Coordinates of C-alpha atoms in Angstrom, one line a residue:
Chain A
X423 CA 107.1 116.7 126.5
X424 CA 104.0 114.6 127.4
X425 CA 102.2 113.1 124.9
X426 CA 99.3 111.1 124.4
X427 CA 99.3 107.5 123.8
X428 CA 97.4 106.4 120.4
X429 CA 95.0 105.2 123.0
X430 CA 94.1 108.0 124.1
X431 CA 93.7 109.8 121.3
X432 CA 91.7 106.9 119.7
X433 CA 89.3 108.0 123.1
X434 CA 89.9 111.2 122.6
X435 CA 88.1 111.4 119.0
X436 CA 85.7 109.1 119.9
X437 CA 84.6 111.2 122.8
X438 CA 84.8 114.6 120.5
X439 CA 88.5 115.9 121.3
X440 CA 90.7 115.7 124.7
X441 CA 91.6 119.2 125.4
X442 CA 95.2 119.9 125.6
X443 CA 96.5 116.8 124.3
X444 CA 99.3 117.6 122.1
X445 CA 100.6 115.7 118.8
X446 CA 103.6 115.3 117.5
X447 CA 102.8 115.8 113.7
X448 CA 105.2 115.2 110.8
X449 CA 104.5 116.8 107.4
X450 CA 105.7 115.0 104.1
X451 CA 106.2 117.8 101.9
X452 CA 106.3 117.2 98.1
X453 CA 107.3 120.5 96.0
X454 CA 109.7 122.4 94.6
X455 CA 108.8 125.6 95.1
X456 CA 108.6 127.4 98.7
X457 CA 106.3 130.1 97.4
X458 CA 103.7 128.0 95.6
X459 CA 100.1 126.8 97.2
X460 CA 101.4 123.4 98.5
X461 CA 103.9 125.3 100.5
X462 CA 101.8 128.1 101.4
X463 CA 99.2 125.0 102.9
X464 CA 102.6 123.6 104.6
X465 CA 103.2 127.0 106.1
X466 CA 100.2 127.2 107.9
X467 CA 99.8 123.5 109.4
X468 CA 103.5 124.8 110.4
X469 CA 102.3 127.8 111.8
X470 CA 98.5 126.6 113.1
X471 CA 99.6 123.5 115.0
X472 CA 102.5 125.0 116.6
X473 CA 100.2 127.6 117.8
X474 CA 98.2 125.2 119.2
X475 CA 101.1 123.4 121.2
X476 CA 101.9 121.2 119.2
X477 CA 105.1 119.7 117.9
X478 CA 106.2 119.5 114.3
X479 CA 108.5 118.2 111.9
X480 CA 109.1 117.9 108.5
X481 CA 110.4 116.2 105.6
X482 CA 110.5 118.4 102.5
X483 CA 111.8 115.6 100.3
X484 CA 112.8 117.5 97.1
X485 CA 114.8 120.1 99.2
X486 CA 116.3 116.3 101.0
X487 CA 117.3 115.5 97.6
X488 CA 115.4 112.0 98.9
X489 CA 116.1 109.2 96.6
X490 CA 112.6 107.4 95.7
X491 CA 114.4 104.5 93.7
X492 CA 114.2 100.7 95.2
X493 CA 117.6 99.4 94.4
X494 CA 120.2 97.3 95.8
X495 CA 122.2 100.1 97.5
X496 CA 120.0 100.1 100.1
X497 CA 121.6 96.7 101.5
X498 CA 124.2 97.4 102.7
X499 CA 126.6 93.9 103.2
X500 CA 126.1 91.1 101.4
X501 CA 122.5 89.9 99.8
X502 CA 120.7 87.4 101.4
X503 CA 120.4 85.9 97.7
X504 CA 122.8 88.1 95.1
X505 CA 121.6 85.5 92.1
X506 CA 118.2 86.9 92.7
X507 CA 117.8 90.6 94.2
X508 CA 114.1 90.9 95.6
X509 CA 113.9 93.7 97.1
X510 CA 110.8 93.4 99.3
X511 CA 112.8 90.3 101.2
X512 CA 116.2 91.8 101.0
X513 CA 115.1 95.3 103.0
X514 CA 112.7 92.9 105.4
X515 CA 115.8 91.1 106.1
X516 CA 118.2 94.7 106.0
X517 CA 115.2 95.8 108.8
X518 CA 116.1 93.0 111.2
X519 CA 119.8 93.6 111.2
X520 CA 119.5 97.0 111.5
X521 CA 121.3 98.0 108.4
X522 CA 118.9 100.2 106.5
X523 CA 120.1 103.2 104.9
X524 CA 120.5 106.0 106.8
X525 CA 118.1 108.2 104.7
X526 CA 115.5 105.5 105.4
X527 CA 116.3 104.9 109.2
X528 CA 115.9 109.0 109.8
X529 CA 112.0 109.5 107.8
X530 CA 111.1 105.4 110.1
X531 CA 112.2 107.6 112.7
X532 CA 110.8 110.8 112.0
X533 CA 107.5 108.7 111.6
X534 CA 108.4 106.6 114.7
X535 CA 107.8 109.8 116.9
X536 CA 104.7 110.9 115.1
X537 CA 101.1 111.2 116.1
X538 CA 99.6 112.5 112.9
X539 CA 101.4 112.7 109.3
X540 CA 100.0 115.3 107.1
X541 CA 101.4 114.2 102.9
X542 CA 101.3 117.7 101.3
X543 CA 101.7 117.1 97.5
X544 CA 100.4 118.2 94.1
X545 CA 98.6 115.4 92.8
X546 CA 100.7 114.6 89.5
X547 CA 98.9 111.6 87.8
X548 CA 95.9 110.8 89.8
X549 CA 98.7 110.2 92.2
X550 CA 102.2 111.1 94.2
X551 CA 104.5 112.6 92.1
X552 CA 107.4 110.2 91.8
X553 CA 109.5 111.8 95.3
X554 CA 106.9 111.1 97.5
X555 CA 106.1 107.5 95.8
X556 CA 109.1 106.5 96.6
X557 CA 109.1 107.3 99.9
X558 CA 106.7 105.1 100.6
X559 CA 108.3 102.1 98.5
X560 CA 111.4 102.9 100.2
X561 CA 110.1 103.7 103.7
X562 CA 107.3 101.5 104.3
X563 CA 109.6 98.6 104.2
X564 CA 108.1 94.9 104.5
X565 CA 108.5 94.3 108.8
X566 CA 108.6 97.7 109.1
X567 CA 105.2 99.3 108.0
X568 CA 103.3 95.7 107.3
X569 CA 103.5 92.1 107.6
X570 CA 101.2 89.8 105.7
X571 CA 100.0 88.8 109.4
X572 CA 99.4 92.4 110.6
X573 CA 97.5 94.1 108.1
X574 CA 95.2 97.1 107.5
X575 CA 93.9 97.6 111.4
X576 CA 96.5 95.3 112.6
X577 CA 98.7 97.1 110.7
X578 CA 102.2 98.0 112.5
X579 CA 101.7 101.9 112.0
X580 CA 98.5 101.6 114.2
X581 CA 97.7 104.3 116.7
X582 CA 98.8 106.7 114.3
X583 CA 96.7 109.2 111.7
X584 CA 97.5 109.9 108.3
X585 CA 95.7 112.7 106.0
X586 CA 96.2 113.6 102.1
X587 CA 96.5 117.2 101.6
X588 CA 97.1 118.1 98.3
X589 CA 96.0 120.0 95.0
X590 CA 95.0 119.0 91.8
X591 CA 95.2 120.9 88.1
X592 CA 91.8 119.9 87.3
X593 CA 88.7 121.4 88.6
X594 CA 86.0 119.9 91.1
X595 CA 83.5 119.5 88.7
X596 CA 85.7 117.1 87.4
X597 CA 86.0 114.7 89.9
X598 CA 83.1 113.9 90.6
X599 CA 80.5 110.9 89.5
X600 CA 79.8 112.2 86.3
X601 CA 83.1 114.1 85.8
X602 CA 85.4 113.2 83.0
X603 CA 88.2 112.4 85.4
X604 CA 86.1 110.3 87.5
X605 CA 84.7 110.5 90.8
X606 CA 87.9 111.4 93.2
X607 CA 86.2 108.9 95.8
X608 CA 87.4 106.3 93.4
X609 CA 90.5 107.8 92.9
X610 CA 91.5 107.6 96.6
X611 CA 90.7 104.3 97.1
X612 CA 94.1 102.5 96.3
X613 CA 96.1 105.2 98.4
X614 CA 93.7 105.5 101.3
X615 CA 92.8 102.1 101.9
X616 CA 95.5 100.4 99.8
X617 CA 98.4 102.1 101.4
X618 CA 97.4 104.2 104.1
X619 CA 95.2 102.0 106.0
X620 CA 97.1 98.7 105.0
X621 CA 99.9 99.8 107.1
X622 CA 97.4 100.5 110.4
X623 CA 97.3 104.3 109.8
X624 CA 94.6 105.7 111.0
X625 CA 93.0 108.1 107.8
X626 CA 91.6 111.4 108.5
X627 CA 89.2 112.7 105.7
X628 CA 91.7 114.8 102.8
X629 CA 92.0 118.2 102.3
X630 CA 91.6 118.8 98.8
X631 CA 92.1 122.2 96.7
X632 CA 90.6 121.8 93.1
X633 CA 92.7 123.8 90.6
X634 CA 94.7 126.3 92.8
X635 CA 95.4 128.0 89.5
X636 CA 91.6 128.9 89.1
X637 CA 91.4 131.3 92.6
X638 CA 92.3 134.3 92.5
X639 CA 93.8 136.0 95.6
X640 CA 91.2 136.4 98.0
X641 CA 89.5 132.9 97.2
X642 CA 93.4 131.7 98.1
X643 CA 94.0 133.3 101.3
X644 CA 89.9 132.0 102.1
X645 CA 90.8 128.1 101.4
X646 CA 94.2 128.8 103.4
X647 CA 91.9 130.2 106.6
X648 CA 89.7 127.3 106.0
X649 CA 92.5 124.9 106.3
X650 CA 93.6 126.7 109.4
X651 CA 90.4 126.1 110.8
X652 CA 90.2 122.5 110.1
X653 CA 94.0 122.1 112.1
X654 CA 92.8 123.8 114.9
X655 CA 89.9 120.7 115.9
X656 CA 92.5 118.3 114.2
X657 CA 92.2 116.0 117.4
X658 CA 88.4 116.0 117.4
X659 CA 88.1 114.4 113.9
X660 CA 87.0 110.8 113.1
X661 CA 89.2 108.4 111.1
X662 CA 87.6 106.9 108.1
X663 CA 85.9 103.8 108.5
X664 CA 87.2 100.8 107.1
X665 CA 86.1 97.1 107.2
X666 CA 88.3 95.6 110.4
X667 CA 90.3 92.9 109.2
X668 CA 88.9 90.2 111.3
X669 CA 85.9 90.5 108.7
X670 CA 87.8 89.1 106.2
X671 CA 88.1 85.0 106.4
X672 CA 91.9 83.8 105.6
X673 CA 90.5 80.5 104.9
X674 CA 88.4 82.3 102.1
X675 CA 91.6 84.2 100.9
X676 CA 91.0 87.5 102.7
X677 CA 87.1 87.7 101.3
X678 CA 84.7 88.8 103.5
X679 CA 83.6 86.5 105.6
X680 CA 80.5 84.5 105.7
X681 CA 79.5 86.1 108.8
X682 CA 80.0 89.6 107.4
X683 CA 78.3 89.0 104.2
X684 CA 75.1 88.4 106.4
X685 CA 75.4 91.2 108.5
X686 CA 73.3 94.9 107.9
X687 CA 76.5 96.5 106.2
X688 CA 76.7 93.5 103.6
X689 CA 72.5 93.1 102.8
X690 CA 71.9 96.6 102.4
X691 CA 71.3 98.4 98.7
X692 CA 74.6 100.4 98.9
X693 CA 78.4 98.8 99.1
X694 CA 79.9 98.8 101.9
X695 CA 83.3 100.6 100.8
X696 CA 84.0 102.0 97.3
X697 CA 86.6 98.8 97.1
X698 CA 84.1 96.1 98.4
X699 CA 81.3 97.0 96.5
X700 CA 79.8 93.5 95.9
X701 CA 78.1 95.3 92.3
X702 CA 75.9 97.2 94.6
X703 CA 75.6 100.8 94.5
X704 CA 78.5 103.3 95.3
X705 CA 79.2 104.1 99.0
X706 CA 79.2 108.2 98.5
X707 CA 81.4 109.5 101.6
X708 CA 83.5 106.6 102.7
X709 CA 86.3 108.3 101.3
X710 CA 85.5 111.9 101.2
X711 CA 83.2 111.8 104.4
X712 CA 82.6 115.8 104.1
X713 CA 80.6 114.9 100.6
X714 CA 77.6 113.5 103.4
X715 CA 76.9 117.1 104.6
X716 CA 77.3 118.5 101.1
X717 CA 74.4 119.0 98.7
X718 CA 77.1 117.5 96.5
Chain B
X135 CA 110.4 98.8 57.6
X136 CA 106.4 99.5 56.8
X137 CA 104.2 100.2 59.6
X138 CA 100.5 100.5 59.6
X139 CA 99.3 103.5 60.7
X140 CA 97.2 104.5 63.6
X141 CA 94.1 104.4 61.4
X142 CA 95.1 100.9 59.4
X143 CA 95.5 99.8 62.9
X144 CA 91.7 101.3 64.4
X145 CA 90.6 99.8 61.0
X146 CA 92.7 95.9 62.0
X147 CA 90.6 95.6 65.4
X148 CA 87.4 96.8 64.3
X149 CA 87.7 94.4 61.6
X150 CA 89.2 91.5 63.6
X151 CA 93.2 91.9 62.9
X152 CA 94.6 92.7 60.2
X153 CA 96.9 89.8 58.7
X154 CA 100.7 90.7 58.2
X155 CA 100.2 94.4 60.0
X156 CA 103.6 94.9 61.8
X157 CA 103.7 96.7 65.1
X158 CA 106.8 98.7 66.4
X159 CA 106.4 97.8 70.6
X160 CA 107.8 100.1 73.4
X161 CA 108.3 98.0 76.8
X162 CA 108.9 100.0 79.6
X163 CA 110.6 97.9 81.6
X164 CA 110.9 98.7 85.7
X165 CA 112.5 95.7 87.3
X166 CA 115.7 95.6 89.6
X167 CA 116.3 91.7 88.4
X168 CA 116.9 90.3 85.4
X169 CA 115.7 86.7 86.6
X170 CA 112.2 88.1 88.2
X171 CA 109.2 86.9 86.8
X172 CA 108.6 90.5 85.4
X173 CA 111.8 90.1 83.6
X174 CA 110.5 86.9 82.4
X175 CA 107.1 88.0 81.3
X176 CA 109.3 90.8 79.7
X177 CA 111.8 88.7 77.8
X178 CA 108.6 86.3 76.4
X179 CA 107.1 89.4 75.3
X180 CA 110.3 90.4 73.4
X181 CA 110.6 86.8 71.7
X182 CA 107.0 86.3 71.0
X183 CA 106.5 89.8 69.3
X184 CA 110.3 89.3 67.6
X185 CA 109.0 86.3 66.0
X186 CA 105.6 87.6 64.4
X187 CA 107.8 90.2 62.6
X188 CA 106.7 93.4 65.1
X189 CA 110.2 95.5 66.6
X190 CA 110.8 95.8 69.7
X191 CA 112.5 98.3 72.0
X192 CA 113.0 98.9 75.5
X193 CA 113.4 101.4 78.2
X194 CA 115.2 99.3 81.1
X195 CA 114.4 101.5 83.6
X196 CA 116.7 100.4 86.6
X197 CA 119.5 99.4 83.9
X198 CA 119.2 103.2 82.1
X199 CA 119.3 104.9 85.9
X200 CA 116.2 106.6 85.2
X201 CA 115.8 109.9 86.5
X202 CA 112.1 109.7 88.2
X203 CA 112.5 113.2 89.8
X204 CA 110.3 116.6 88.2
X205 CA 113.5 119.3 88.9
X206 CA 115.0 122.3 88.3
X207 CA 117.4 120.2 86.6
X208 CA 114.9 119.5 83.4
X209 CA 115.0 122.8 82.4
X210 CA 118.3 124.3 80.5
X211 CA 118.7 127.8 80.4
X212 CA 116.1 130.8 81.8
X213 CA 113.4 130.0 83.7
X214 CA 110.1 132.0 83.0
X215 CA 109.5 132.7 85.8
X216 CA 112.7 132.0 88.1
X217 CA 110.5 133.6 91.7
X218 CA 108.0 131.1 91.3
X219 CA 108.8 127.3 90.0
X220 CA 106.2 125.7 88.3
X221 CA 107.4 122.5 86.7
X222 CA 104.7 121.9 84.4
X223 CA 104.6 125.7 83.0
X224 CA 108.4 125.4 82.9
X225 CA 108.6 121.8 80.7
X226 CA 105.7 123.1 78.2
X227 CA 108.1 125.7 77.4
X228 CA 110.6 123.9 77.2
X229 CA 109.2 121.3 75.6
X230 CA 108.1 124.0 72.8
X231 CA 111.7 125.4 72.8
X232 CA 113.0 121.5 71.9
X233 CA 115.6 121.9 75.0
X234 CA 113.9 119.3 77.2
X235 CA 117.0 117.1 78.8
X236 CA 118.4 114.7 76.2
X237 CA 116.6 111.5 78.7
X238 CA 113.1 112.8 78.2
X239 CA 113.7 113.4 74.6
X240 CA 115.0 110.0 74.0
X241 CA 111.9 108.5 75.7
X242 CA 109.7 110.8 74.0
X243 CA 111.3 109.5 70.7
X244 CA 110.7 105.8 71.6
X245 CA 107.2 106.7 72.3
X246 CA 106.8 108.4 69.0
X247 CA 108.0 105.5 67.1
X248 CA 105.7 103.3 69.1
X249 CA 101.9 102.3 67.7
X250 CA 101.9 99.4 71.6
X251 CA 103.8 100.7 74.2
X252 CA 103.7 97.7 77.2
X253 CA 104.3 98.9 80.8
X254 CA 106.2 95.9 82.9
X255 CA 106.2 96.3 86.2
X256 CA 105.5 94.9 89.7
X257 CA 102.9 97.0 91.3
X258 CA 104.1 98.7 94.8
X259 CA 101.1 100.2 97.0
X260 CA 98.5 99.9 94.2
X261 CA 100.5 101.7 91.7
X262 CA 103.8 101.8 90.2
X263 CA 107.2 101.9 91.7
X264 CA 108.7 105.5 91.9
X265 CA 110.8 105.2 88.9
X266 CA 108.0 103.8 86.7
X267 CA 105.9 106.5 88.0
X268 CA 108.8 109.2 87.4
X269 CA 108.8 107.8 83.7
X270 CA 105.1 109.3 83.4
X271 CA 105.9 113.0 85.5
X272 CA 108.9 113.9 83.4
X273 CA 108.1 111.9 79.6
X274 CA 103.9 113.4 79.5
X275 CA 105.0 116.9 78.9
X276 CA 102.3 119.0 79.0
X277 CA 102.5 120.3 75.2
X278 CA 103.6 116.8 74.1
X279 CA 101.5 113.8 76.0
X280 CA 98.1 116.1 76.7
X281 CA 96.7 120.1 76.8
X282 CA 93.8 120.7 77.9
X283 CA 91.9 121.5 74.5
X284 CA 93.6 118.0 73.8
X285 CA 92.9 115.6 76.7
X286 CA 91.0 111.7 76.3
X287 CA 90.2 110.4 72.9
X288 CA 91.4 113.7 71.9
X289 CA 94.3 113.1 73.9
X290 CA 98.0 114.0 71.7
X291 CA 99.4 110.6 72.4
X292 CA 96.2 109.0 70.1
X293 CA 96.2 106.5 67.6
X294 CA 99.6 104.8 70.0
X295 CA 97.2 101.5 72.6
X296 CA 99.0 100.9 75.9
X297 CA 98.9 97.9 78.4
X298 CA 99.7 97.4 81.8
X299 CA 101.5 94.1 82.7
X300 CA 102.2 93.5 86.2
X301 CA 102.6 91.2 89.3
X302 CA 100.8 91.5 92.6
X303 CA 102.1 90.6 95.8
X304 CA 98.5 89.6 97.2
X305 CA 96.6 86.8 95.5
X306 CA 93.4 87.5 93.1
X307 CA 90.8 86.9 96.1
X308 CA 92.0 90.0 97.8
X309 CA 91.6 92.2 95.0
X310 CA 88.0 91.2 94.4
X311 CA 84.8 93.2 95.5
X312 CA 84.6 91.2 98.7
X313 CA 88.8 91.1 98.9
X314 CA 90.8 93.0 101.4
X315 CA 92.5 95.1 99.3
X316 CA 88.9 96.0 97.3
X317 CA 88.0 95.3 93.8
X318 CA 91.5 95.7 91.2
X319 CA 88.9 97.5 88.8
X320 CA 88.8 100.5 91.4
X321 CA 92.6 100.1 91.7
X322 CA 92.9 100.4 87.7
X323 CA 90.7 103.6 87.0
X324 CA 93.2 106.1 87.9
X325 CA 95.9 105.1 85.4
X326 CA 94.1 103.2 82.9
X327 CA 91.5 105.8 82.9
X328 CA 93.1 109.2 84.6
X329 CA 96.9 108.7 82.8
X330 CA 96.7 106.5 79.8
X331 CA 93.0 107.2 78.4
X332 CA 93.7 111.1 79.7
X333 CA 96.6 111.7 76.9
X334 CA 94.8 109.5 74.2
X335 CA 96.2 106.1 74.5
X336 CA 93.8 103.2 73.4
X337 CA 93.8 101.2 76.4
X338 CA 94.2 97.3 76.1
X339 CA 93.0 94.7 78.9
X340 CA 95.9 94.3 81.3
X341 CA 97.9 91.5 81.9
X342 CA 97.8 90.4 85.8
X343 CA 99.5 88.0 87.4
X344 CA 98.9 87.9 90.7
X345 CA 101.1 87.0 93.5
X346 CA 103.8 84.8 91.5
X347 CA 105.4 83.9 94.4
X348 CA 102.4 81.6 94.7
X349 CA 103.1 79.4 92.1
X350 CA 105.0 76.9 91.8
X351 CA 107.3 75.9 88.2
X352 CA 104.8 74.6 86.6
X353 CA 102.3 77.4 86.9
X354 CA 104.4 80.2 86.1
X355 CA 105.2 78.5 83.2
X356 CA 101.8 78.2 81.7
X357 CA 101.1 81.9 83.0
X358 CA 104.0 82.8 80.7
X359 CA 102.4 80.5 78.1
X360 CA 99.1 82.3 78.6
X361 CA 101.1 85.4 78.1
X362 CA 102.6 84.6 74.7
X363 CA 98.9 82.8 73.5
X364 CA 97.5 86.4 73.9
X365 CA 100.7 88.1 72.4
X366 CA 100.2 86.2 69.7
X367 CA 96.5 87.4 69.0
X368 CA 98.0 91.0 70.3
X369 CA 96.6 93.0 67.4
X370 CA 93.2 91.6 66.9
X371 CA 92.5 93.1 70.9
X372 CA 89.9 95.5 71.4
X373 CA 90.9 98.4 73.4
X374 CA 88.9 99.6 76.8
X375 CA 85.8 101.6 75.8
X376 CA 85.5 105.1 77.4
X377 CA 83.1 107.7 77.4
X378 CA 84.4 109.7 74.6
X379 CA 85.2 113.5 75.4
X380 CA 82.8 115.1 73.5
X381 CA 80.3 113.5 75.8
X382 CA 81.1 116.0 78.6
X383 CA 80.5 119.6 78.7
X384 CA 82.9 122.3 79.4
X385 CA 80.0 124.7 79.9
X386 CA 79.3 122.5 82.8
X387 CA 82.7 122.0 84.2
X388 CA 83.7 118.8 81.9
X389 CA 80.5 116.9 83.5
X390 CA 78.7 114.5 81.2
X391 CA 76.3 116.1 79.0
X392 CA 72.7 116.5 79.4
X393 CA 72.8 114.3 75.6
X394 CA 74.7 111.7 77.4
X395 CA 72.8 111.8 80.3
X396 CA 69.4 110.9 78.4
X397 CA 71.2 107.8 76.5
X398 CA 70.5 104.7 77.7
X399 CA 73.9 104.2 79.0
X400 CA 73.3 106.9 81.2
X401 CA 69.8 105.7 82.4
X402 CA 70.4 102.2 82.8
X403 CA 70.7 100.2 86.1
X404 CA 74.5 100.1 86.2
X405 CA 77.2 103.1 86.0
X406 CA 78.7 104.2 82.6
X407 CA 82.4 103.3 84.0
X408 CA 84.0 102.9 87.4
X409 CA 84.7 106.0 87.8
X410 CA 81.3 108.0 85.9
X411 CA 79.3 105.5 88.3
X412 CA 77.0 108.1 89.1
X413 CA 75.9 106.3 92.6
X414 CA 74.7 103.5 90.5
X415 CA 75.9 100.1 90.2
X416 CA 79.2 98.7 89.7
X417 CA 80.5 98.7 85.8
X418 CA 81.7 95.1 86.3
X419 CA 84.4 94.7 83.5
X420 CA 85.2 98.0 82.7
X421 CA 88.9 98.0 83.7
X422 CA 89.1 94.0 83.5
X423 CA 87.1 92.9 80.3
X424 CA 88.1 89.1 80.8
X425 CA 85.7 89.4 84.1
X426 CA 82.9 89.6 81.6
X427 CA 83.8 86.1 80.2
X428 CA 84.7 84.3 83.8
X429 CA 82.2 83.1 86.2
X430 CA 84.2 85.9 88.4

């Protein structure tokens, strides 16, 4: 099978969609149940992007049994330094030689072949319920994912696209800037741009559903067309926008730098990310991009 | 053993610390290595408290083999509803049955005991690592930890104050609000406001120490100094301050009230909190109180 190089994808969003470019997309899939909504939104990116000529692959990690926990049975041989296990530097080291655990080696690889991963999860704790955590502290190993030379756009997952899909208990209202849960911009920040985009993934806008348990049946099956709808002009959509990291001054400890802080983005009245705010006012849409065409 | 109760202790940092209160502290402990610096700032934790006449227990977390994974497993017996897994519906009942797995209970127990429960951890991808975060998905029962008639300052776990202690592997510049990895206080709102505010903890000021592979022996030694000084002064603290729940409106979706909204925190220049921010300015020191008293 042909596929696109991230180059041309990266052309082929900026110039509204290649037709008949197809992906290889790999779904993380985080829940127990087959017949609940997360796997009912699984099913159709399944079904939707196959339709579409597509390939896909997925990693259902509870029905994996996937082990989440960072310990030292993941190096395999003898420890670089067993009087002090670290085990950032042991796995870095474990990457090298090419002894990973096999559960690891299989999801690098599974991503490895990816154009687009889709994390399909119930958000548990403002967050990834602990399976899916631990994929990334297992997976996303140090040399592997990231090095503290090749960071966030630099990062050494570039050319690929990531996207959060996942449900929450609580309602919309909720999450937003006057919500008792907080504004879910906020909450996105340290897995978007923390994780996602540290690593060079390229991040496509989430698809949120607020409080499955509130719909009833039809107001289901609507939010599962919608989401169809979305999958089929997947390869037209534009990644979120991040600060490049040649903005940032390593002299000045990875701040902005100097130049940066005098350019339009930094003077104006709003931040220029919801992380790098500089105490000015909140950058609405940098993480939820679809808020801008909202009334919201 | 006498121990103040959650009211004596309100009552101790309102009025400055009360003299000769004793503390029972929980440290949930998730470090592979005894000889970290988490394991340090653990063990001086343990001794400094020890000393001033508080108890101390501990959940080792990689020592106990903690279970971080939401299962099938949890649940002994019939399931409700055996076609459709719901792991939340499944542990409330449970939980109300009193046949939750003899791990959870034993956590739950140390909890209960607790009025300080200290997380220790080293933060992975802005959060915690998979078995610290599994800790929080199986131990906050729904029924036990929150409801939702019972969530915030209302919260089931009130009355018990909770602190995050943890290393970074950046330095402090790149978690600023011109830092590459954007401002901590972002990072923070989801747990400290989202998880432990959410079930009713009283939320102290976190202990961060960032990147301690940066410091030589000299400096990690006054950071653990630093650590004990505070310990030390550990019930005079005054916890976060968040909008209390009766502030919001469930008539309009648990959104802050048109009361609050007329106050003057509401009207002001700068958001209510990070996350209530309501497209206003930052809430330096919301997450971070220290900031307020730096140059920072």
């Amino acid at each position: 099978m042909e596929r696109p190089s991230a180059k041309d994808l990266i052309k082929g969003f900026e110039s509204g969609g290649v037709k008949g470019k197809k992906l290889h997309v790999l779904i993380v899939y985080a829940h127990q149940e087959p017949k609940s909504f997360n796997g009912a939104l699984k099913d159709v990116a399944v079904e939707v992007l196959r339709e579409l000529g597509h390939t896909v692959e997925i990693s259902d990690l509870y029905a994996q049994n996937f082990n989440p926990l960072c310990t030292r049975n993941d190096i395999k041989g003898e420890l670089l330094n067993p009087n002090h296990f670290n085990y950032s530097q042991e796995t870095q080291n474990t990457y090298k030689n090419s002894t990973l655990p096999e559960d690891i080696v299989s999801e690098q690889e599974k991503l490895n072949r990816a154009d687009l991963v889709i994390f399909q999860f119930p958000m548990y704790w403002m967050s990834f319920p602990a399976i899916l955590k631990g994929w990334f502290d297992r997976v996303f190993t140090l040399g592997y994912a990231f090095t503290l030379e090749a960071m966030c756009d630099e990062g050494l997952l570039k050319g690929k696209r990531a996207m959060l899909s996942f449900t929450t208990g609580g309602r919309e209202t909720e999450f937003t800037a006057t919500g008792i849960r907080g504004d879910m911009e906020v909450i996105l920040w340290p897995i978007q741009c923390g994780l996602l985009h540290f690593c060079g993934l390229e991040v496509l806008a989430p698809n949120i559903v607020y409080c499955p348990d509130c719909l009833d049946q039809s107001q289901r099956e609507a939010v599962l067309q919608e989401w169809a709808t979305r999958l089929r002009h997947i390869i037209q959509e534009k990644p979120l926008d991040f600060i490049p990291v040649d903005c940032f001054s390593a002299s000045k400890g990875f701040q902005l730098s100097d130049e940066f802080l005098q350019s339009k983005r930094a003077t104006g009245d709003v931040a220029p990310t919801v992380g790098q705010h500089m105490g000015k006012r909140f950058a609405v849409g940098s993480m939820i991009p679809q808020r801008l065409n909202t009334k919201d």
